[in-house]
């Protein structure tokens, strides 16, 4: 056989299981700097593309995925042999294509993308077998020396199907040795069984809820896309409270009815207790969750069950896209406009955009849901690339809240206070009516800046270009970029003055202090990522608000999303101008979206809601658009401004971030890259310039911004550009295609 193999190359060439056993293959290891490497397949071993294999790499043993035929860049006599194939479902074709696609688009190495798809190393271990015990049928009990525990075990097994040892011991009070003795005597047999899937199948017999006419039309349109099969992208465009979730549950059901898997991406999965409850009501099961707080054992089960197709429904953060779905039939991206879908480190990608690519590669439908769709998505609708279905009314008797603008220059709060007299009056009325209110301030901590009134010293992070934020509850100053903490001092470190340090501006803690003094008799809760950590805390808070154990909620953007509190009728936005400062490309859009979401929390039940926006700039078009409830007018102006400057969605952007620990090295590298910057029609390169966060986590940062017309092949251009420059290993060059952060 070996002689034959040596001459004919592959004895089993006709056998599909041996497709690429032509002795050499390429294997991709999940390493941040790697592409695939060539290996030999030892004789007698067969591998297919997608197989998980063990390989020698340098002096280590690595795991990787068979990516395809050998590239042939290394002479075959120099290739090493793979060690073996792991007992896991091969990675599906479409997942590998997706990884290649994401790698090409984001310009991250394939291995870095693969790493996101192999985030659970344990999943490649065979699952622990489960043993059950049952009576042997052909055993003559009279030959057995009976003892009372043996008798109990035999009787128990006689009455029950095959049982696990733990159950037997618990039910009979017998010890381990009793069961062992019975097995050795031949009276009891030990069976190895396949572990049951830890995930229940969704219950498809639960009926469709009573959908309104508008909801029915939307749901049917989405179900049609699923039934038609093939790729399609549909924007589910519905105002807050219109029942988008109930509507997209219907195509989910349709896909499940075809036996397909479904993934739903949510921006803040850990805070989505209410959503999960509704899901449970509709499908009778908890979906498999996929986010950073899911424990290792559960991750392993989930990964394997996604791969073998036994889990049908996954709800997750952006990384859920990279699971090895056996038969994915539908993707839903809820709150598609959310910037939380952009991953900013490692592989820099936008999960919504990658989800659309995944749908294309898989030939399946995708639904993007939002009350404030991104301009990118709206442009795709305009261009006819995406369908759109609309929901223009709130569910039931609920209507959109009325919006009032408070000009804080006229209606001034007291000194060192932030709640205006008008808002205060409305809060009093709301509590008097037995209703709930929310104060929104998108700033954690007590005060965003601490200043010495004697010398003007400001407390800055030693590792970042950022002020330290006071967290009075912990007695600390903290950097919100790198987590650096220092004890809040009494004495100014610069001039030594005592008692001169003053907090500047409000954070939610300070607002809480004010609310406590202003409304001593009402129940107030603060919700920020500092105290609402994880699903459990979020679920408990939701429960307390629902039970009306809270009158006033004070919080940051974690309160903006998704929540439905029927008694919540007043939302006060303490500083509506906050998101407009900074002024990056999407500041207005983002601020509009956030304020719409926050406003959307009010009046979702039978009682109408009011939103009060405190602003020093009532003429600002974002404020005016929110007040007028005119999304289209806002979007039109925003789009035309972007058009004038060739900005997305009309043009394309990319950023380069050059960073390192030594400032002179970073500057030098940035200068050298800048010197060979591409030029051309429809192309503009800005930089190098110090990033607004010119120091972050101890690294100096310089940026380039590349703007190009739509037709320009951005990735090829950047690839050619960067390949002309050699930068030292101590300097990192990150490419950010379609940047959302300009910091
Ligand atoms: P959106 O996501 O569009 O803001 P939701 O899907 O959260 O809206 O729906 C708002 C509320 O109305 C939720 O509590 C939801 O359960 C309820 N709801 C929406 N449609 C229906 C329906 N057809 N029947 C019963 N309740 C509904
Ligand atoms: Zn810092």
XYZ file of C-alpha atoms and ligand atoms in Angstrom:
771
model
C 0.000 0.000 0.000
C 2.717 2.438 0.835
C 4.443 1.733 -2.426
C 1.208 2.310 -4.318
C 0.619 5.491 -2.430
C 4.044 6.781 -3.230
C 3.454 6.387 -6.926
C -0.211 7.197 -7.365
C -0.366 9.968 -4.802
C -3.715 9.045 -3.389
C -5.186 5.580 -3.430
C -8.592 6.801 -2.348
C -8.927 9.770 -4.625
C -12.472 8.783 -5.561
C -13.619 8.544 -1.991
C -15.063 11.884 -0.849
C -13.756 11.322 2.653
C -10.278 11.502 1.233
C -10.758 14.588 -0.862
C -7.504 16.231 0.031
C -5.411 13.428 1.378
C -2.989 14.263 -1.379
C -0.484 14.245 1.442
C -0.148 17.965 1.925
C -2.714 20.349 3.340
C -2.823 23.817 4.807
C -3.808 24.273 8.427
C -4.856 27.542 10.046
C -3.956 27.913 13.720
C -6.019 30.343 15.816
C -3.142 32.735 16.378
C -3.389 36.493 16.023
C -0.544 36.852 13.555
C -1.048 33.737 11.487
C -2.344 32.583 8.154
C -2.482 28.922 7.158
C 0.694 26.815 7.102
C 1.358 23.711 5.035
C 1.593 20.269 6.626
C 1.882 16.647 5.608
C -0.802 14.170 6.433
C 0.731 10.987 7.817
C -0.053 7.871 5.941
C -3.196 6.117 7.051
C -4.831 9.279 8.272
C -7.589 10.982 6.364
C -8.554 14.604 6.738
C -11.140 16.853 5.171
C -11.284 20.617 4.976
C -12.711 21.913 8.238
C -11.312 19.127 10.407
C -9.854 20.226 13.695
C -6.338 18.872 13.894
C -3.377 18.918 16.196
C -0.155 20.189 14.685
C 3.401 20.878 15.716
C 4.132 24.595 15.516
C 7.578 25.736 16.505
C 8.252 23.795 19.657
C 4.621 23.640 20.636
C 1.580 21.586 19.891
C -1.224 23.689 18.485
C -4.744 23.086 17.366
C -5.918 24.339 14.053
C -8.383 23.845 11.260
C -7.655 22.188 7.938
C -8.098 25.137 5.609
C -7.655 23.435 2.271
C -4.986 22.330 -0.136
C -1.394 23.106 0.618
C -0.279 26.505 -0.577
C 2.956 25.027 -1.806
C 5.180 27.838 -0.594
C 7.371 25.411 1.345
C 9.083 22.436 -0.212
C 7.197 19.298 0.750
C 10.293 17.558 2.081
C 10.531 20.287 4.720
C 6.917 19.974 5.886
C 6.036 18.542 9.249
C 3.260 16.049 9.787
C 0.042 16.799 11.595
C -0.374 14.820 14.796
C -3.993 13.817 14.385
C -7.620 14.747 13.943
C -9.700 15.848 16.924
C -13.070 14.271 17.605
C -15.215 17.298 16.802
C -17.593 18.155 13.966
C -15.538 19.665 11.150
C -15.870 23.411 10.852
C -18.529 24.029 8.194
C -17.512 25.366 4.803
C -19.507 28.533 5.242
C -17.843 29.290 8.576
C -14.430 29.005 6.970
C -15.485 31.184 4.071
C -16.854 33.675 6.562
C -13.563 33.763 8.454
C -11.702 34.370 5.201
C -14.155 37.088 4.273
C -13.921 38.877 7.636
C -10.166 38.625 7.499
C -10.029 40.136 4.026
C -12.487 42.894 4.910
C -11.029 43.920 8.257
C -7.438 43.239 7.183
C -6.937 41.177 10.330
C -4.949 37.942 9.920
C -7.087 34.859 9.300
C -5.749 33.300 12.491
C -6.977 36.251 14.535
C -10.468 35.799 13.130
C -10.325 32.039 13.587
C -9.455 32.641 17.206
C -12.865 34.220 17.699
C -14.433 31.093 16.226
C -12.383 28.808 18.486
C -12.839 30.682 21.732
C -13.648 27.513 23.672
C -10.649 25.182 23.514
C -12.458 22.632 25.680
C -15.113 22.199 23.054
C -12.682 20.140 21.024
C -12.312 17.582 23.779
C -14.720 14.694 23.520
C -17.533 15.179 26.013
C -17.285 13.029 29.118
C -19.247 9.815 28.558
C -22.226 9.129 30.767
C -22.750 5.648 32.200
C -26.068 4.112 33.088
C -26.830 0.833 34.825
C -29.514 -1.704 34.044
C -30.318 -5.320 34.995
C -28.719 -7.961 32.810
C -31.474 -9.882 31.071
C -29.662 -13.195 30.827
C -28.510 -13.391 34.421
C -29.716 -15.975 36.900
C -30.196 -14.156 40.222
C -30.112 -17.383 42.219
C -26.358 -17.580 41.571
C -25.846 -14.205 43.279
C -24.911 -13.809 46.920
C -27.670 -11.473 48.062
C -27.217 -8.758 50.661
C -29.874 -6.206 51.633
C -28.192 -3.340 49.697
C -27.778 -5.574 46.631
C -31.412 -6.499 46.889
C -32.467 -2.880 47.025
C -30.385 -2.004 43.979
C -31.699 -4.974 41.991
C -35.267 -4.121 42.928
C -34.779 -0.459 42.019
C -33.260 -1.300 38.631
C -36.022 -3.805 38.034
C -38.576 -1.032 38.277
C -36.719 1.652 36.375
C -35.054 2.229 33.032
C -31.276 2.416 32.917
C -30.154 4.752 35.713
C -27.071 6.768 36.482
C -25.020 5.701 39.463
C -25.784 8.852 41.444
C -29.505 8.216 41.237
C -29.102 4.587 42.231
C -27.035 5.443 45.289
C -29.394 8.195 46.339
C -32.556 6.107 45.920
C -31.267 2.902 47.502
C -28.793 4.130 50.062
C -26.287 1.584 48.699
C -22.594 2.400 48.362
C -20.488 2.577 45.208
C -18.993 -0.851 45.929
C -22.418 -2.481 45.815
C -23.036 -1.340 42.255
C -19.510 -2.295 41.286
C -19.937 -5.772 42.809
C -23.172 -6.339 40.913
C -21.507 -5.346 37.638
C -18.594 -7.686 38.307
C -20.968 -10.519 39.162
C -22.742 -9.968 35.844
C -26.094 -9.102 37.426
C -25.991 -5.497 36.263
C -24.716 -4.077 33.018
C -22.991 -0.767 32.563
C -24.026 1.123 29.413
C -22.240 4.076 27.898
C -24.777 6.593 26.631
C -24.520 9.744 24.584
C -24.912 12.753 26.853
C -28.300 14.352 26.285
C -28.318 17.786 24.688
C -28.386 20.364 27.447
C -30.713 22.487 25.324
C -34.433 22.010 25.014
C -36.014 22.297 21.621
C -38.260 25.297 21.110
C -41.959 24.655 21.391
C -43.495 25.536 18.049
C -47.023 24.720 19.107
C -47.396 27.957 21.056
C -49.741 30.116 19.003
C -48.968 33.456 17.442
C -49.986 36.320 19.732
C -52.721 38.666 18.555
C -50.813 40.904 16.247
C -52.230 44.204 15.078
C -52.897 44.615 11.358
C -49.696 46.521 10.890
C -47.720 43.932 12.851
C -49.315 41.112 10.902
C -48.317 42.627 7.575
C -44.754 43.090 8.792
C -44.514 39.619 10.310
C -45.910 37.982 7.194
C -43.480 39.833 4.979
C -40.585 38.583 7.102
C -41.925 35.026 7.181
C -42.230 35.122 3.395
C -38.524 35.920 3.145
C -37.709 32.908 5.284
C -39.994 30.638 3.309
C -38.704 31.919 -0.006
C -35.199 30.966 1.113
C -32.038 32.511 -0.241
C -30.327 35.660 0.827
C -32.287 38.783 1.660
C -31.761 41.687 4.001
C -34.756 43.416 5.542
C -34.898 46.442 7.775
C -37.629 46.164 10.395
C -38.160 49.853 10.925
C -40.527 50.503 13.818
C -40.921 53.216 16.412
C -40.079 52.422 20.039
C -42.791 50.280 21.586
C -44.256 49.185 18.256
C -43.632 45.516 18.960
C -40.610 44.845 16.771
C -39.663 41.925 18.976
C -43.068 40.260 18.704
C -42.871 40.769 14.963
C -39.437 39.278 14.394
C -40.341 36.308 16.565
C -42.524 35.181 13.630
C -39.773 34.712 11.036
C -37.744 33.068 13.807
C -40.551 30.612 14.257
C -40.742 30.061 10.505
C -37.035 29.249 10.321
C -37.277 26.922 13.313
C -40.236 25.184 11.704
C -37.940 24.353 8.800
C -35.530 22.794 11.279
C -33.001 25.586 10.834
C -30.893 27.337 13.436
C -31.407 31.004 14.260
C -29.104 33.562 15.833
C -30.249 36.848 17.327
C -27.624 39.495 18.052
C -28.422 41.920 20.845
C -26.142 44.818 21.768
C -26.367 44.374 25.556
C -27.226 40.770 26.024
C -26.297 40.756 29.698
C -29.006 43.327 30.378
C -31.717 41.639 28.380
C -33.697 39.853 31.088
C -37.021 41.204 29.893
C -36.295 40.213 26.345
C -35.430 36.683 27.408
C -38.653 36.367 29.338
C -40.651 37.322 26.267
C -38.667 34.877 24.273
C -39.539 32.192 26.735
C -43.206 33.047 26.568
C -43.146 32.711 22.790
C -40.988 29.607 22.380
C -41.254 27.817 25.709
C -37.475 27.610 26.151
C -34.553 29.724 27.142
C -32.326 30.169 24.098
C -28.637 29.340 24.265
C -26.861 32.486 25.374
C -23.501 33.531 24.046
C -21.665 36.398 25.680
C -18.626 37.041 27.803
C -20.316 36.163 31.075
C -21.380 32.667 30.115
C -19.294 30.167 32.088
C -16.757 27.817 30.482
C -18.759 24.606 30.851
C -21.819 26.190 29.324
C -19.783 27.686 26.511
C -18.393 24.292 25.681
C -21.842 22.689 25.584
C -23.160 25.556 23.497
C -20.325 25.454 21.012
C -20.672 21.716 20.504
C -24.438 21.867 20.288
C -24.273 24.651 17.716
C -21.827 22.538 15.737
C -23.882 19.342 15.842
C -27.127 21.218 15.229
C -28.836 20.224 18.468
C -29.242 23.800 19.625
C -31.623 25.744 17.425
C -31.605 29.178 18.929
C -28.670 31.302 19.941
C -28.951 34.777 21.386
C -25.712 36.548 21.768
C -23.339 39.425 21.530
C -21.399 40.039 18.325
C -19.104 37.034 18.835
C -22.103 34.694 18.411
C -21.680 35.262 14.673
C -18.516 33.191 14.715
C -20.056 30.017 16.113
C -19.854 26.989 13.791
C -23.562 26.725 12.924
C -24.425 23.457 11.293
C -27.487 24.809 9.519
C -28.124 28.480 10.130
C -31.374 29.674 8.568
C -31.885 33.221 9.836
C -29.989 36.074 11.476
C -31.673 38.871 13.430
C -29.736 41.943 14.523
C -31.764 43.926 17.050
C -30.973 47.634 17.558
C -28.885 47.447 14.425
C -27.766 51.066 14.796
C -25.997 50.365 18.088
C -22.329 51.205 18.235
C -21.851 48.388 20.726
C -21.795 46.114 17.671
C -18.448 47.554 16.731
C -15.571 45.667 18.278
C -12.743 48.100 18.848
C -9.843 45.872 19.749
C -8.272 42.744 18.389
C -10.117 42.163 15.144
C -11.835 45.496 14.566
C -15.221 44.746 13.007
C -18.830 45.798 13.001
C -21.022 42.826 13.836
C -24.007 44.163 11.897
C -22.003 44.443 8.718
C -20.358 41.076 9.250
C -23.792 39.574 9.909
C -24.960 40.810 6.517
C -21.892 39.212 4.952
C -22.584 35.984 6.825
C -26.140 35.971 5.480
C -24.807 36.391 1.942
C -22.296 33.591 2.313
C -24.919 31.307 3.817
C -27.596 32.317 1.330
C -30.037 33.106 4.139
C -32.261 35.997 5.210
C -31.252 38.592 7.757
C -33.478 41.036 9.636
C -32.117 44.319 11.016
C -34.416 45.898 13.601
C -34.343 49.464 14.895
C -36.404 52.517 15.733
C -33.531 54.693 14.588
C -31.798 52.834 11.763
C -28.259 53.813 10.923
C -27.760 56.036 7.912
C -25.771 53.210 6.338
C -28.742 50.892 6.545
C -31.167 53.545 5.310
C -28.889 54.174 2.347
C -28.998 50.466 1.535
C -32.793 50.598 1.640
C -32.789 53.624 -0.665
C -30.477 51.849 -3.071
C -32.817 48.888 -3.180
C -30.322 46.493 -1.630
C -32.402 46.005 1.519
C -36.145 45.591 1.914
C -37.942 47.608 4.519
C -41.030 46.794 6.603
C -42.448 49.490 8.834
C -44.294 49.738 12.128
C -45.633 53.237 12.672
C -47.707 52.779 15.835
C -47.099 51.762 19.374
C -48.731 48.590 20.514
C -52.173 48.810 22.128
C -53.271 52.118 23.537
C -49.746 53.461 23.941
C -48.657 56.508 21.952
C -45.269 58.109 21.506
C -44.416 60.475 24.354
C -44.664 64.218 23.936
C -41.319 65.970 24.002
C -40.667 69.273 25.775
C -37.479 71.261 25.559
C -36.191 73.121 28.620
C -33.711 75.898 27.963
C -31.447 75.762 31.004
C -30.140 79.261 30.281
C -33.575 80.613 31.157
C -34.987 77.945 33.406
C -31.906 77.741 35.579
C -31.247 75.104 38.201
C -29.906 76.340 41.549
C -26.162 76.648 41.982
C -24.461 73.248 41.928
C -27.753 71.645 41.017
C -28.801 70.128 37.700
C -32.534 69.596 37.843
C -34.374 72.653 36.493
C -37.441 74.012 38.326
C -39.703 72.897 35.472
C -38.420 69.342 35.491
C -38.611 69.267 39.280
C -42.265 70.317 39.159
C -43.060 67.560 36.670
C -41.264 64.988 38.769
C -43.335 65.987 41.793
C -46.534 65.602 39.767
C -45.451 62.250 38.411
C -44.749 60.813 41.846
C -48.010 62.270 43.140
C -49.853 60.384 40.390
C -48.293 57.136 41.505
C -46.203 56.968 38.355
C -42.499 56.412 37.783
C -39.836 58.662 36.309
C -36.376 58.269 34.896
C -33.511 60.754 34.902
C -30.990 60.099 32.214
C -27.402 61.306 32.428
C -24.828 59.477 30.422
C -22.009 59.909 32.899
C -20.876 57.426 35.469
C -19.465 58.439 38.826
C -19.841 61.594 40.885
C -18.033 64.217 38.845
C -16.181 63.992 35.536
C -13.368 66.260 36.694
C -11.717 67.272 39.952
C -10.085 70.689 40.094
C -7.944 72.464 42.688
C -9.497 75.888 43.302
C -6.199 77.205 44.647
C -3.850 76.381 41.753
C -6.067 75.056 38.961
C -4.541 71.580 39.025
C -6.687 68.947 37.333
C -6.436 65.259 38.073
C -5.374 63.369 35.003
C -4.797 59.680 34.314
C -1.084 58.871 34.196
C -1.726 56.335 31.398
C -4.285 58.142 29.258
C -5.185 61.545 27.877
C -8.198 61.705 30.156
C -9.404 63.281 33.379
C -9.944 61.061 36.370
C -13.582 60.641 37.285
C -14.545 60.851 40.940
C -16.471 57.872 42.274
C -17.521 59.125 45.679
C -19.216 55.864 46.630
C -15.811 54.159 46.549
C -13.788 57.189 47.646
C -11.754 56.931 44.455
C -10.739 58.731 41.333
C -10.911 56.455 38.312
C -9.909 56.513 34.672
C -12.763 55.288 32.486
C -10.375 54.255 29.738
C -7.818 52.099 31.496
C -9.353 51.539 34.927
C -6.516 53.302 36.779
C -7.612 54.184 40.316
C -6.304 56.517 42.988
C -7.628 57.353 46.420
C -9.535 60.626 46.348
C -7.077 63.032 48.037
C -7.802 65.840 50.526
C -4.720 67.799 49.628
C -3.795 69.111 46.185
C -0.711 67.212 45.043
C 0.428 70.220 43.006
C 0.198 73.111 45.480
C -0.458 71.393 48.796
C -3.612 73.400 49.490
C -6.059 71.684 51.780
C -9.814 71.530 51.249
C -9.612 73.268 47.877
C -10.424 70.309 45.645
C -13.740 70.721 43.887
C -15.764 68.312 41.782
C -16.750 69.834 38.437
C -19.970 68.875 36.719
C -22.359 66.091 37.496
C -22.274 62.340 37.137
C -25.158 60.080 38.111
C -23.921 59.756 41.700
C -24.082 63.482 42.143
C -27.490 63.626 40.541
C -28.597 60.949 42.977
C -27.428 63.138 45.857
C -29.473 66.012 44.501
C -32.535 63.827 43.981
C -32.302 62.468 47.520
C -32.269 65.979 48.934
C -35.018 67.204 46.631
C -37.364 64.223 47.040
C -36.657 62.789 50.477
C -39.707 60.555 50.473
C -39.442 58.738 47.221
C -37.572 55.572 46.360
C -34.623 56.176 44.096
C -32.297 53.750 42.361
C -29.177 54.390 40.346
C -28.355 52.111 37.443
C -24.987 52.249 35.743
C -22.510 49.648 34.615
C -20.821 50.160 38.006
C -23.647 48.665 39.995
C -25.711 46.744 37.457
C -23.134 44.164 36.568
C -24.406 41.132 34.777
C -27.757 39.589 33.960
C -28.780 38.825 37.520
C -28.437 42.362 38.822
C -30.225 43.680 35.738
C -33.082 41.224 36.132
C -33.480 42.151 39.793
C -33.593 45.828 38.990
C -36.195 45.243 36.292
C -38.253 43.289 38.788
C -38.080 46.032 41.397
C -39.136 48.652 38.885
C -41.956 46.436 37.687
C -43.172 45.847 41.226
C -43.188 49.598 41.698
C -40.604 49.391 44.439
C -38.813 52.240 42.696
C -40.224 55.679 41.914
C -37.240 57.296 40.302
C -34.587 55.619 38.224
C -31.367 57.486 37.613
C -29.049 56.038 35.059
C -26.727 56.059 32.113
C -27.237 54.548 28.687
C -27.727 51.114 30.157
C -31.278 52.307 30.867
C -31.822 53.487 27.313
C -32.304 50.163 25.658
C -35.206 47.840 25.329
C -36.778 48.169 28.757
C -40.526 48.284 29.031
C -41.940 49.746 32.252
C -45.659 50.493 31.882
C -45.814 52.939 34.814
C -42.855 54.974 33.638
C -44.364 58.170 32.268
C -41.676 60.821 32.635
C -38.167 60.781 31.255
C -35.888 63.700 32.073
C -32.736 64.056 30.028
C -30.506 66.046 32.332
C -27.938 67.104 29.744
C -29.209 66.597 26.218
C -26.135 68.340 24.815
C -23.666 65.831 26.218
C -23.515 63.518 23.218
C -23.059 66.428 20.826
C -19.785 67.522 22.316
C -16.742 65.929 20.740
C -18.331 66.319 17.346
C -17.129 63.282 15.419
C -18.720 62.205 12.173
C -21.627 60.448 13.824
C -22.062 62.606 16.952
C -25.380 64.041 15.801
C -26.679 60.723 14.522
C -25.615 58.907 17.657
C -27.082 61.542 19.906
C -30.343 61.463 17.967
C -30.486 57.687 18.293
C -29.671 57.654 21.982
C -32.155 60.395 22.860
C -34.858 58.656 20.820
C -34.179 55.412 22.652
C -34.244 57.092 26.054
C -37.385 58.994 25.169
C -38.860 55.706 23.991
C -38.902 54.412 27.571
C -41.703 56.828 28.491
C -45.395 56.071 28.178
C -45.228 52.520 26.944
C -48.302 51.435 28.894
C -51.792 52.925 29.010
C -50.642 56.217 30.451
C -49.145 58.752 28.059
C -45.547 59.773 28.566
C -43.548 62.962 28.524
C -39.906 63.524 27.777
C -38.128 66.661 28.961
C -34.849 67.592 27.346
C -32.664 70.014 29.318
C -30.415 71.852 26.895
C -28.359 74.995 26.548
C -28.784 74.820 22.779
C -32.475 74.458 21.970
C -31.876 75.454 18.356
C -29.618 72.469 17.744
C -31.051 70.359 14.957
C -30.837 67.153 16.969
C -32.885 68.675 19.775
C -35.322 70.181 17.300
C -35.744 66.915 15.433
C -36.434 64.990 18.638
C -38.902 67.636 19.786
C -40.684 67.574 16.437
C -40.506 63.776 16.228
C -39.262 64.212 12.683
C -36.756 61.495 11.946
C -36.895 61.919 8.219
C -36.098 65.607 8.338
C -33.154 64.923 10.592
C -31.832 62.140 8.422
C -32.168 64.196 5.266
C -30.069 67.021 6.638
C -27.562 64.609 8.073
C -27.277 62.714 4.809
C -26.876 65.832 2.725
C -24.080 67.054 4.991
C -22.347 63.721 4.686
C -22.818 63.850 0.932
C -21.170 67.264 0.749
C -18.095 65.894 2.453
C -18.132 62.476 0.813
C -18.542 60.838 4.179
C -20.271 57.488 4.838
C -22.664 56.285 3.659
C -21.699 58.257 0.542
C -17.990 57.587 0.755
C -15.777 55.239 2.640
C -13.539 55.749 5.657
C -10.707 53.841 7.194
C -8.340 54.721 9.995
C -4.820 53.705 10.880
C -3.818 53.803 14.506
C -0.096 53.738 15.153
C 0.749 53.065 18.776
C 3.606 52.127 21.024
C 5.171 52.705 24.402
C 7.895 55.033 23.177
C 6.626 58.307 21.810
C 9.570 58.955 19.500
C 9.275 55.507 17.910
C 5.583 56.040 17.310
C 6.189 59.450 15.769
C 8.960 58.112 13.602
C 6.830 55.196 12.366
C 3.862 57.492 11.744
C 6.060 59.888 9.804
C 7.473 57.100 7.634
C 4.014 55.761 6.908
C 2.815 59.266 6.139
C 5.626 59.867 3.684
C 4.374 57.128 1.345
C 0.671 57.816 1.849
C -1.361 57.067 -1.265
C -2.639 59.896 -3.405
C -5.194 59.884 -6.109
C -8.563 60.969 -7.331
C -11.371 60.454 -4.919
C -8.938 59.902 -2.115
C -7.867 61.939 0.863
C -5.455 60.991 3.598
C -5.379 63.038 6.799
C -2.580 62.632 9.295
C -0.499 61.562 10.962
C -2.012 63.451 13.875
C -2.000 62.748 17.585
C -5.187 60.850 18.380
C -7.602 62.704 20.679
C -6.660 59.950 23.111
C -2.996 60.485 22.302
C -2.034 58.371 25.281
C -4.123 55.316 26.055
C -3.223 52.609 28.547
C 0.333 53.817 28.479
C 0.618 53.731 24.687
C 1.201 56.792 22.540
C -1.168 56.975 19.594
C -1.137 58.664 16.211
C -3.903 58.436 13.641
C -4.483 58.587 9.933
C -7.920 58.980 8.449
C -8.467 57.829 4.895
C -11.522 58.993 2.998
C -12.260 57.436 -0.345
C -15.005 57.474 -2.918
C -17.239 54.449 -2.992
C -15.508 52.731 -5.882
C -12.032 52.785 -4.329
C -10.756 49.415 -3.157
C -9.866 50.534 0.318
C -8.309 47.306 1.570
C -6.049 46.862 -1.446
C -4.972 50.459 -1.197
C -4.058 50.179 2.482
C -2.371 46.857 1.920
C -0.131 48.304 -0.795
C 0.555 51.357 1.298
C 1.587 49.538 4.444
C 3.655 46.981 2.591
C 6.014 49.790 1.556
C 6.950 50.620 5.139
C 8.719 48.546 7.691
C 7.844 49.441 11.258
C 9.643 48.150 14.350
C 8.017 45.334 16.304
C 7.460 47.664 19.235
C 5.066 49.799 17.187
C 1.617 48.476 16.376
C -0.252 49.500 13.260
C -3.965 48.830 13.489
C -6.326 49.175 10.572
C -9.892 50.189 11.318
C -12.133 49.816 8.276
C -15.347 51.865 8.618
C -14.275 53.492 11.893
C -16.916 54.469 14.440
C -14.538 55.751 17.064
C -12.291 58.634 16.191
C -10.543 58.717 19.532
P -40.065 47.715 20.393
O -38.993 46.690 20.418
O -40.583 47.988 19.020
O -39.731 48.943 21.183
P -41.489 45.817 21.900
O -41.341 44.653 20.993
O -40.638 45.909 23.103
O -41.347 47.132 21.081
O -43.019 45.910 22.328
C -43.486 46.835 23.281
C -44.413 46.158 24.264
O -45.650 45.853 23.651
C -43.861 44.878 24.819
O -44.181 44.750 26.185
C -44.588 43.818 24.026
O -44.701 42.614 24.741
C -45.920 44.464 23.788
N -46.527 44.007 22.550
C -46.166 44.391 21.320
N -46.957 43.794 20.402
C -47.808 43.014 21.071
C -48.886 42.155 20.695
N -49.234 41.989 19.438
N -49.576 41.533 21.676
C -49.236 41.715 22.961
N -48.243 42.507 23.384
C -47.530 43.161 22.464
Zn -6.276 55.779 32.026
